[in-house]
Amino acid sequence: MYEQQKSKVMAELSQASSVALTTDGWTSRATENYVTVTTHYITAEWEILTEAVAEWRIERPNTNIPVTTDNAKNQINAVNEAGLGPQIGCFAHAINLASQKGIKVSKMDRLLGRIRKVVSYFHQSSTAAHVLKTKQDMLQLPTHKLIHDVPTRWNSTYGMLERYLEQQTAIYSALTDKTLKKNVRDIITLSDDDVRVAEEVLQLLKPLQAVTTLLSTETAPSVSMILPLKTRILQSMVPSEEDSTITRDVKTAIREDLKHRYTPPPTLQEYLHRTTALDPRFKSLSHLDLALRLRTYSDLTTETVSSLGTADCEEGQAAPTGADTSPPQKKSAMVELFGDTFVQKDMGSKAFADTIKEEVASYEAASGIPVDGDPLTWWKSNECKYPHLAIMARRYLGVPATSVPSERVFSTAGDIVTAKTSTLSPENVDILIFLKKILKL
């Protein structure tokens, strides 16, 4: 089964004009180290496919292979050593790190500490959990359990804060109930000011939660969203006079951590600008100043000419497969009279660079699509209108903005390498993980 599926996937990969990768590492229960590689590309039907692969024929002549990883040094070094690139930092990981900076500012951390203590109490006491459920029913609140966050996942802290605020009246009522009151002397509930600050912070974190969810999809282009999303987040994190001290500190911490990401090296930033320009949702580049917009489209023109021009020239100069040795036909009287007077000039004789400039200018001037539109559907409809840029779009828009696909592979691996199956050989683990992911696709 493995060999059959592997052959199918390799056949599909061989048809892809360009590919992009994500990669991540994992250590099993048996202390075996694994590296997963997922390959992403856009098909001729303008759909993104994802295959979990390890050793495949993915080289493409004269084409870079972008790789998306988290910010771990060993992953970045591995990409550079392999001669791949550009290396793109996982945007979901960048959001996680920036958000962690925000929620760990001293006053916010203390506020979250008090919430964690309350949540832990209801998690550890079945009596408290029962009283809370009774209060939820009485107050006609959803009978949701409280959420305890995980230190490494900022969005779990968001979930904990959101759930606490949803259930705060039931929580207060439960903690003041005579059944529990004598056991909760060391638990401090939130004051009205604390609740107001918690609501403010939850509101400012909401866009970051939406971004994290948005980037987790594997069926729509995402790398083109990195810089527009980064700009939008930075704008929302500008402190205002109405903000409380804690909210202002959280915003500043997030902004300071995020603003330096995807800036160096310049080649990466230029690559991301070109990717954004090829996405019809963001092609206006309104998040950039005029000079940078003009330079981005100029760079896109130059790259299109340099990467596609050689292939076009070779096609144009190719010798015919069969030489015509028949004698020349006799010219008609009309041809003898008028010659080439009314023959239209062959548009193909125009310099290739000029053709690309006109195509890029036409694309730039065309109307975009709403931000919730499907860029691949747009390109499928406009491929004939912008044939050269369509090739570039297929090359760029298949690159993922996060390494989430690789992490999901290891979630599967954790289900396969359990305490009872920890003696599986690494080769069999590879085969089982591959089959589980591929057969699902």
PDB file of N, CA and C in Angstrom, residues 118-183:
ATOM      1  N   VAL A 118      -8.285  30.345  40.347  1.00  0.00           N
ATOM      2  CA  VAL A 118      -9.720  30.052  40.389  1.00  0.00           C
ATOM      3  C   VAL A 118     -10.039  28.854  39.508  1.00  0.00           C
ATOM      4  N   VAL A 119      -9.512  28.858  38.289  1.00  0.00           N
ATOM      5  CA  VAL A 119      -9.772  27.766  37.344  1.00  0.00           C
ATOM      6  C   VAL A 119      -9.271  26.439  37.911  1.00  0.00           C
ATOM      7  N   SER A 120      -8.061  26.443  38.460  1.00  0.00           N
ATOM      8  CA  SER A 120      -7.486  25.222  39.045  1.00  0.00           C
ATOM      9  C   SER A 120      -8.370  24.678  40.157  1.00  0.00           C
ATOM     10  N   TYR A 121      -8.918  25.571  40.970  1.00  0.00           N
ATOM     11  CA  TYR A 121      -9.777  25.147  42.079  1.00  0.00           C
ATOM     12  C   TYR A 121     -10.989  24.377  41.550  1.00  0.00           C
ATOM     13  N   PHE A 122     -11.653  24.916  40.523  1.00  0.00           N
ATOM     14  CA  PHE A 122     -12.836  24.234  39.979  1.00  0.00           C
ATOM     15  C   PHE A 122     -12.460  22.959  39.219  1.00  0.00           C
ATOM     16  N   HIS A 123     -11.239  22.881  38.696  1.00  0.00           N
ATOM     17  CA  HIS A 123     -10.790  21.666  38.024  1.00  0.00           C
ATOM     18  C   HIS A 123     -10.475  20.554  39.030  1.00  0.00           C
ATOM     19  N   GLN A 124      -9.978  20.942  40.191  1.00  0.00           N
ATOM     20  CA  GLN A 124      -9.498  19.947  41.159  1.00  0.00           C
ATOM     21  C   GLN A 124     -10.561  19.490  42.150  1.00  0.00           C
ATOM     22  N   SER A 125     -11.651  20.217  42.278  1.00  0.00           N
ATOM     23  CA  SER A 125     -12.689  19.873  43.245  1.00  0.00           C
ATOM     24  C   SER A 125     -13.984  19.497  42.529  1.00  0.00           C
ATOM     25  N   SER A 126     -14.400  18.256  42.693  1.00  0.00           N
ATOM     26  CA  SER A 126     -15.653  17.817  42.059  1.00  0.00           C
ATOM     27  C   SER A 126     -16.849  18.527  42.691  1.00  0.00           C
ATOM     28  N   THR A 127     -16.751  18.827  43.987  1.00  0.00           N
ATOM     29  CA  THR A 127     -17.832  19.558  44.665  1.00  0.00           C
ATOM     30  C   THR A 127     -17.975  20.961  44.076  1.00  0.00           C
ATOM     31  N   ALA A 128     -16.836  21.639  43.902  1.00  0.00           N
ATOM     32  CA  ALA A 128     -16.850  22.991  43.325  1.00  0.00           C
ATOM     33  C   ALA A 128     -17.398  22.972  41.903  1.00  0.00           C
ATOM     34  N   ALA A 129     -17.007  21.962  41.129  1.00  0.00           N
ATOM     35  CA  ALA A 129     -17.490  21.847  39.749  1.00  0.00           C
ATOM     36  C   ALA A 129     -19.006  21.657  39.726  1.00  0.00           C
ATOM     37  N   HIS A 130     -19.508  20.859  40.679  1.00  0.00           N
ATOM     38  CA  HIS A 130     -20.961  20.625  40.744  1.00  0.00           C
ATOM     39  C   HIS A 130     -21.700  21.916  41.122  1.00  0.00           C
ATOM     40  N   VAL A 131     -21.165  22.646  42.101  1.00  0.00           N
ATOM     41  CA  VAL A 131     -21.796  23.913  42.515  1.00  0.00           C
ATOM     42  C   VAL A 131     -21.793  24.908  41.350  1.00  0.00           C
ATOM     43  N   LEU A 132     -20.668  24.953  40.606  1.00  0.00           N
ATOM     44  CA  LEU A 132     -20.586  25.875  39.462  1.00  0.00           C
ATOM     45  C   LEU A 132     -21.641  25.533  38.417  1.00  0.00           C
ATOM     46  N   LYS A 133     -21.832  24.247  38.161  1.00  0.00           N
ATOM     47  CA  LYS A 133     -22.839  23.841  37.172  1.00  0.00           C
ATOM     48  C   LYS A 133     -24.243  24.234  37.647  1.00  0.00           C
ATOM     49  N   THR A 134     -24.492  24.079  38.940  1.00  0.00           N
ATOM     50  CA  THR A 134     -25.793  24.476  39.500  1.00  0.00           C
ATOM     51  C   THR A 134     -26.030  25.968  39.297  1.00  0.00           C
ATOM     52  N   LYS A 135     -24.989  26.774  39.554  1.00  0.00           N
ATOM     53  CA  LYS A 135     -25.105  28.228  39.380  1.00  0.00           C
ATOM     54  C   LYS A 135     -25.287  28.606  37.905  1.00  0.00           C
ATOM     55  N   GLN A 136     -24.613  27.876  37.012  1.00  0.00           N
ATOM     56  CA  GLN A 136     -24.775  28.142  35.572  1.00  0.00           C
ATOM     57  C   GLN A 136     -26.223  27.918  35.150  1.00  0.00           C
ATOM     58  N   ASP A 137     -26.814  26.814  35.615  1.00  0.00           N
ATOM     59  CA  ASP A 137     -28.214  26.521  35.276  1.00  0.00           C
ATOM     60  C   ASP A 137     -29.145  27.584  35.854  1.00  0.00           C
ATOM     61  N   MET A 138     -28.864  27.989  37.079  1.00  0.00           N
ATOM     62  CA  MET A 138     -29.709  28.980  37.740  1.00  0.00           C
ATOM     63  C   MET A 138     -29.645  30.328  37.021  1.00  0.00           C
ATOM     64  N   LEU A 139     -28.445  30.710  36.566  1.00  0.00           N
ATOM     65  CA  LEU A 139     -28.246  32.004  35.887  1.00  0.00           C
ATOM     66  C   LEU A 139     -28.464  31.913  34.374  1.00  0.00           C
ATOM     67  N   GLN A 140     -28.849  30.707  33.916  1.00  0.00           N
ATOM     68  CA  GLN A 140     -29.095  30.459  32.481  1.00  0.00           C
ATOM     69  C   GLN A 140     -27.870  30.786  31.624  1.00  0.00           C
ATOM     70  N   LEU A 141     -26.714  30.381  32.131  1.00  0.00           N
ATOM     71  CA  LEU A 141     -25.464  30.529  31.391  1.00  0.00           C
ATOM     72  C   LEU A 141     -25.111  29.197  30.723  1.00  0.00           C
ATOM     73  N   PRO A 142     -24.315  29.229  29.640  1.00  0.00           N
ATOM     74  CA  PRO A 142     -23.889  27.965  29.018  1.00  0.00           C
ATOM     75  C   PRO A 142     -23.135  27.114  30.043  1.00  0.00           C
ATOM     76  N   THR A 143     -23.391  25.812  30.044  1.00  0.00           N
ATOM     77  CA  THR A 143     -22.730  24.930  31.015  1.00  0.00           C
ATOM     78  C   THR A 143     -21.343  24.533  30.500  1.00  0.00           C
ATOM     79  N   HIS A 144     -20.535  25.530  30.229  1.00  0.00           N
ATOM     80  CA  HIS A 144     -19.169  25.307  29.763  1.00  0.00           C
ATOM     81  C   HIS A 144     -18.233  25.094  30.944  1.00  0.00           C
ATOM     82  N   LYS A 145     -17.260  24.214  30.767  1.00  0.00           N
ATOM     83  CA  LYS A 145     -16.221  24.058  31.777  1.00  0.00           C
ATOM     84  C   LYS A 145     -15.206  25.185  31.640  1.00  0.00           C
ATOM     85  N   LEU A 146     -14.581  25.541  32.743  1.00  0.00           N
ATOM     86  CA  LEU A 146     -13.533  26.554  32.688  1.00  0.00           C
ATOM     87  C   LEU A 146     -12.308  25.975  31.998  1.00  0.00           C
ATOM     88  N   ILE A 147     -11.563  26.826  31.326  1.00  0.00           N
ATOM     89  CA  ILE A 147     -10.396  26.395  30.552  1.00  0.00           C
ATOM     90  C   ILE A 147      -9.125  26.783  31.287  1.00  0.00           C
ATOM     91  N   HIS A 148      -8.214  25.843  31.407  1.00  0.00           N
ATOM     92  CA  HIS A 148      -6.893  26.138  31.992  1.00  0.00           C
ATOM     93  C   HIS A 148      -5.904  26.274  30.839  1.00  0.00           C
ATOM     94  N   ASP A 149      -5.122  27.326  30.849  1.00  0.00           N
ATOM     95  CA  ASP A 149      -4.215  27.561  29.716  1.00  0.00           C
ATOM     96  C   ASP A 149      -2.964  26.701  29.799  1.00  0.00           C
ATOM     97  N   VAL A 150      -2.297  26.606  28.629  1.00  0.00           N
ATOM     98  CA  VAL A 150      -1.015  25.906  28.498  1.00  0.00           C
ATOM     99  C   VAL A 150       0.044  26.983  28.290  1.00  0.00           C
ATOM    100  N   PRO A 151       1.117  26.998  29.092  1.00  0.00           N
ATOM    101  CA  PRO A 151       2.086  28.105  29.046  1.00  0.00           C
ATOM    102  C   PRO A 151       2.663  28.395  27.657  1.00  0.00           C
ATOM    103  N   THR A 152       2.831  27.371  26.816  1.00  0.00           N
ATOM    104  CA  THR A 152       3.478  27.589  25.513  1.00  0.00           C
ATOM    105  C   THR A 152       2.504  28.031  24.426  1.00  0.00           C
ATOM    106  N   ARG A 153       1.215  28.040  24.700  1.00  0.00           N
ATOM    107  CA  ARG A 153       0.216  28.390  23.685  1.00  0.00           C
ATOM    108  C   ARG A 153      -0.577  29.606  24.145  1.00  0.00           C
ATOM    109  N   TRP A 154      -0.287  30.763  23.565  1.00  0.00           N
ATOM    110  CA  TRP A 154      -0.922  31.992  24.016  1.00  0.00           C
ATOM    111  C   TRP A 154      -2.432  31.929  23.804  1.00  0.00           C
ATOM    112  N   ASN A 155      -2.881  31.250  22.718  1.00  0.00           N
ATOM    113  CA  ASN A 155      -4.318  31.245  22.442  1.00  0.00           C
ATOM    114  C   ASN A 155      -5.092  30.435  23.471  1.00  0.00           C
ATOM    115  N   SER A 156      -4.403  29.534  24.209  1.00  0.00           N
ATOM    116  CA  SER A 156      -5.080  28.852  25.311  1.00  0.00           C
ATOM    117  C   SER A 156      -5.327  29.838  26.459  1.00  0.00           C
ATOM    118  N   THR A 157      -4.418  30.808  26.637  1.00  0.00           N
ATOM    119  CA  THR A 157      -4.628  31.863  27.634  1.00  0.00           C
ATOM    120  C   THR A 157      -5.803  32.747  27.219  1.00  0.00           C
ATOM    121  N   TYR A 158      -5.888  33.022  25.918  1.00  0.00           N
ATOM    122  CA  TYR A 158      -7.033  33.775  25.386  1.00  0.00           C
ATOM    123  C   TYR A 158      -8.332  33.028  25.692  1.00  0.00           C
ATOM    124  N   GLY A 159      -8.328  31.705  25.442  1.00  0.00           N
ATOM    125  CA  GLY A 159      -9.518  30.889  25.714  1.00  0.00           C
ATOM    126  C   GLY A 159      -9.882  30.886  27.187  1.00  0.00           C
ATOM    127  N   MET A 160      -8.866  30.810  28.064  1.00  0.00           N
ATOM    128  CA  MET A 160      -9.110  30.825  29.505  1.00  0.00           C
ATOM    129  C   MET A 160      -9.745  32.150  29.928  1.00  0.00           C
ATOM    130  N   LEU A 161      -9.196  33.253  29.414  1.00  0.00           N
ATOM    131  CA  LEU A 161      -9.696  34.584  29.763  1.00  0.00           C
ATOM    132  C   LEU A 161     -11.117  34.777  29.245  1.00  0.00           C
ATOM    133  N   GLU A 162     -11.367  34.359  28.016  1.00  0.00           N
ATOM    134  CA  GLU A 162     -12.690  34.504  27.412  1.00  0.00           C
ATOM    135  C   GLU A 162     -13.734  33.704  28.194  1.00  0.00           C
ATOM    136  N   ARG A 163     -13.384  32.457  28.537  1.00  0.00           N
ATOM    137  CA  ARG A 163     -14.323  31.602  29.264  1.00  0.00           C
ATOM    138  C   ARG A 163     -14.583  32.138  30.681  1.00  0.00           C
ATOM    139  N   TYR A 164     -13.544  32.651  31.333  1.00  0.00           N
ATOM    140  CA  TYR A 164     -13.714  33.207  32.682  1.00  0.00           C
ATOM    141  C   TYR A 164     -14.693  34.384  32.651  1.00  0.00           C
ATOM    142  N   LEU A 165     -14.517  35.275  31.687  1.00  0.00           N
ATOM    143  CA  LEU A 165     -15.398  36.439  31.603  1.00  0.00           C
ATOM    144  C   LEU A 165     -16.834  36.022  31.274  1.00  0.00           C
ATOM    145  N   GLU A 166     -16.973  34.989  30.454  1.00  0.00           N
ATOM    146  CA  GLU A 166     -18.312  34.484  30.130  1.00  0.00           C
ATOM    147  C   GLU A 166     -19.014  33.957  31.389  1.00  0.00           C
ATOM    148  N   GLN A 167     -18.257  33.324  32.270  1.00  0.00           N
ATOM    149  CA  GLN A 167     -18.831  32.637  33.429  1.00  0.00           C
ATOM    150  C   GLN A 167     -18.622  33.389  34.753  1.00  0.00           C
ATOM    151  N   GLN A 168     -18.180  34.653  34.684  1.00  0.00           N
ATOM    152  CA  GLN A 168     -17.770  35.331  35.921  1.00  0.00           C
ATOM    153  C   GLN A 168     -18.889  35.428  36.959  1.00  0.00           C
ATOM    154  N   THR A 169     -20.137  35.647  36.524  1.00  0.00           N
ATOM    155  CA  THR A 169     -21.229  35.737  37.514  1.00  0.00           C
ATOM    156  C   THR A 169     -21.463  34.382  38.180  1.00  0.00           C
ATOM    157  N   ALA A 170     -21.390  33.304  37.423  1.00  0.00           N
ATOM    158  CA  ALA A 170     -21.564  31.963  37.994  1.00  0.00           C
ATOM    159  C   ALA A 170     -20.398  31.627  38.926  1.00  0.00           C
ATOM    160  N   ILE A 171     -19.184  32.035  38.524  1.00  0.00           N
ATOM    161  CA  ILE A 171     -17.991  31.784  39.353  1.00  0.00           C
ATOM    162  C   ILE A 171     -18.117  32.499  40.695  1.00  0.00           C
ATOM    163  N   TYR A 172     -18.487  33.786  40.658  1.00  0.00           N
ATOM    164  CA  TYR A 172     -18.615  34.561  41.891  1.00  0.00           C
ATOM    165  C   TYR A 172     -19.704  33.969  42.780  1.00  0.00           C
ATOM    166  N   SER A 173     -20.813  33.587  42.149  1.00  0.00           N
ATOM    167  CA  SER A 173     -21.922  33.011  42.910  1.00  0.00           C
ATOM    168  C   SER A 173     -21.522  31.684  43.551  1.00  0.00           C
ATOM    169  N   ALA A 174     -20.743  30.887  42.825  1.00  0.00           N
ATOM    170  CA  ALA A 174     -20.293  29.590  43.361  1.00  0.00           C
ATOM    171  C   ALA A 174     -19.317  29.778  44.513  1.00  0.00           C
ATOM    172  N   LEU A 175     -18.380  30.714  44.348  1.00  0.00           N
ATOM    173  CA  LEU A 175     -17.358  30.918  45.381  1.00  0.00           C
ATOM    174  C   LEU A 175     -17.932  31.496  46.667  1.00  0.00           C
ATOM    175  N   THR A 176     -19.062  32.193  46.559  1.00  0.00           N
ATOM    176  CA  THR A 176     -19.698  32.761  47.757  1.00  0.00           C
ATOM    177  C   THR A 176     -20.795  31.854  48.305  1.00  0.00           C
ATOM    178  N   ASP A 177     -21.007  30.711  47.660  1.00  0.00           N
ATOM    179  CA  ASP A 177     -21.982  29.744  48.146  1.00  0.00           C
ATOM    180  C   ASP A 177     -21.486  29.146  49.469  1.00  0.00           C
ATOM    181  N   LYS A 178     -22.393  28.904  50.396  1.00  0.00           N
ATOM    182  CA  LYS A 178     -21.993  28.417  51.727  1.00  0.00           C
ATOM    183  C   LYS A 178     -21.300  27.055  51.663  1.00  0.00           C
ATOM    184  N   THR A 179     -21.595  26.265  50.607  1.00  0.00           N
ATOM    185  CA  THR A 179     -20.960  24.949  50.464  1.00  0.00           C
ATOM    186  C   THR A 179     -19.468  25.080  50.251  1.00  0.00           C
ATOM    187  N   LEU A 180     -19.041  26.146  49.557  1.00  0.00           N
ATOM    188  CA  LEU A 180     -17.631  26.299  49.191  1.00  0.00           C
ATOM    189  C   LEU A 180     -16.918  27.402  49.966  1.00  0.00           C
ATOM    190  N   LYS A 181     -17.679  28.320  50.536  1.00  0.00           N
ATOM    191  CA  LYS A 181     -17.088  29.554  51.078  1.00  0.00           C
ATOM    192  C   LYS A 181     -15.962  29.299  52.080  1.00  0.00           C
ATOM    193  N   LYS A 182     -16.120  28.272  52.919  1.00  0.00           N
ATOM    194  CA  LYS A 182     -15.103  28.023  53.950  1.00  0.00           C
ATOM    195  C   LYS A 182     -13.804  27.464  53.375  1.00  0.00           C
ATOM    196  N   ASN A 183     -13.855  26.952  52.133  1.00  0.00           N
ATOM    197  CA  ASN A 183     -12.665  26.336  51.520  1.00  0.00           C
ATOM    198  C   ASN A 183     -11.925  27.256  50.549  1.00  0.00           C
TER     199      ASN A 183
END
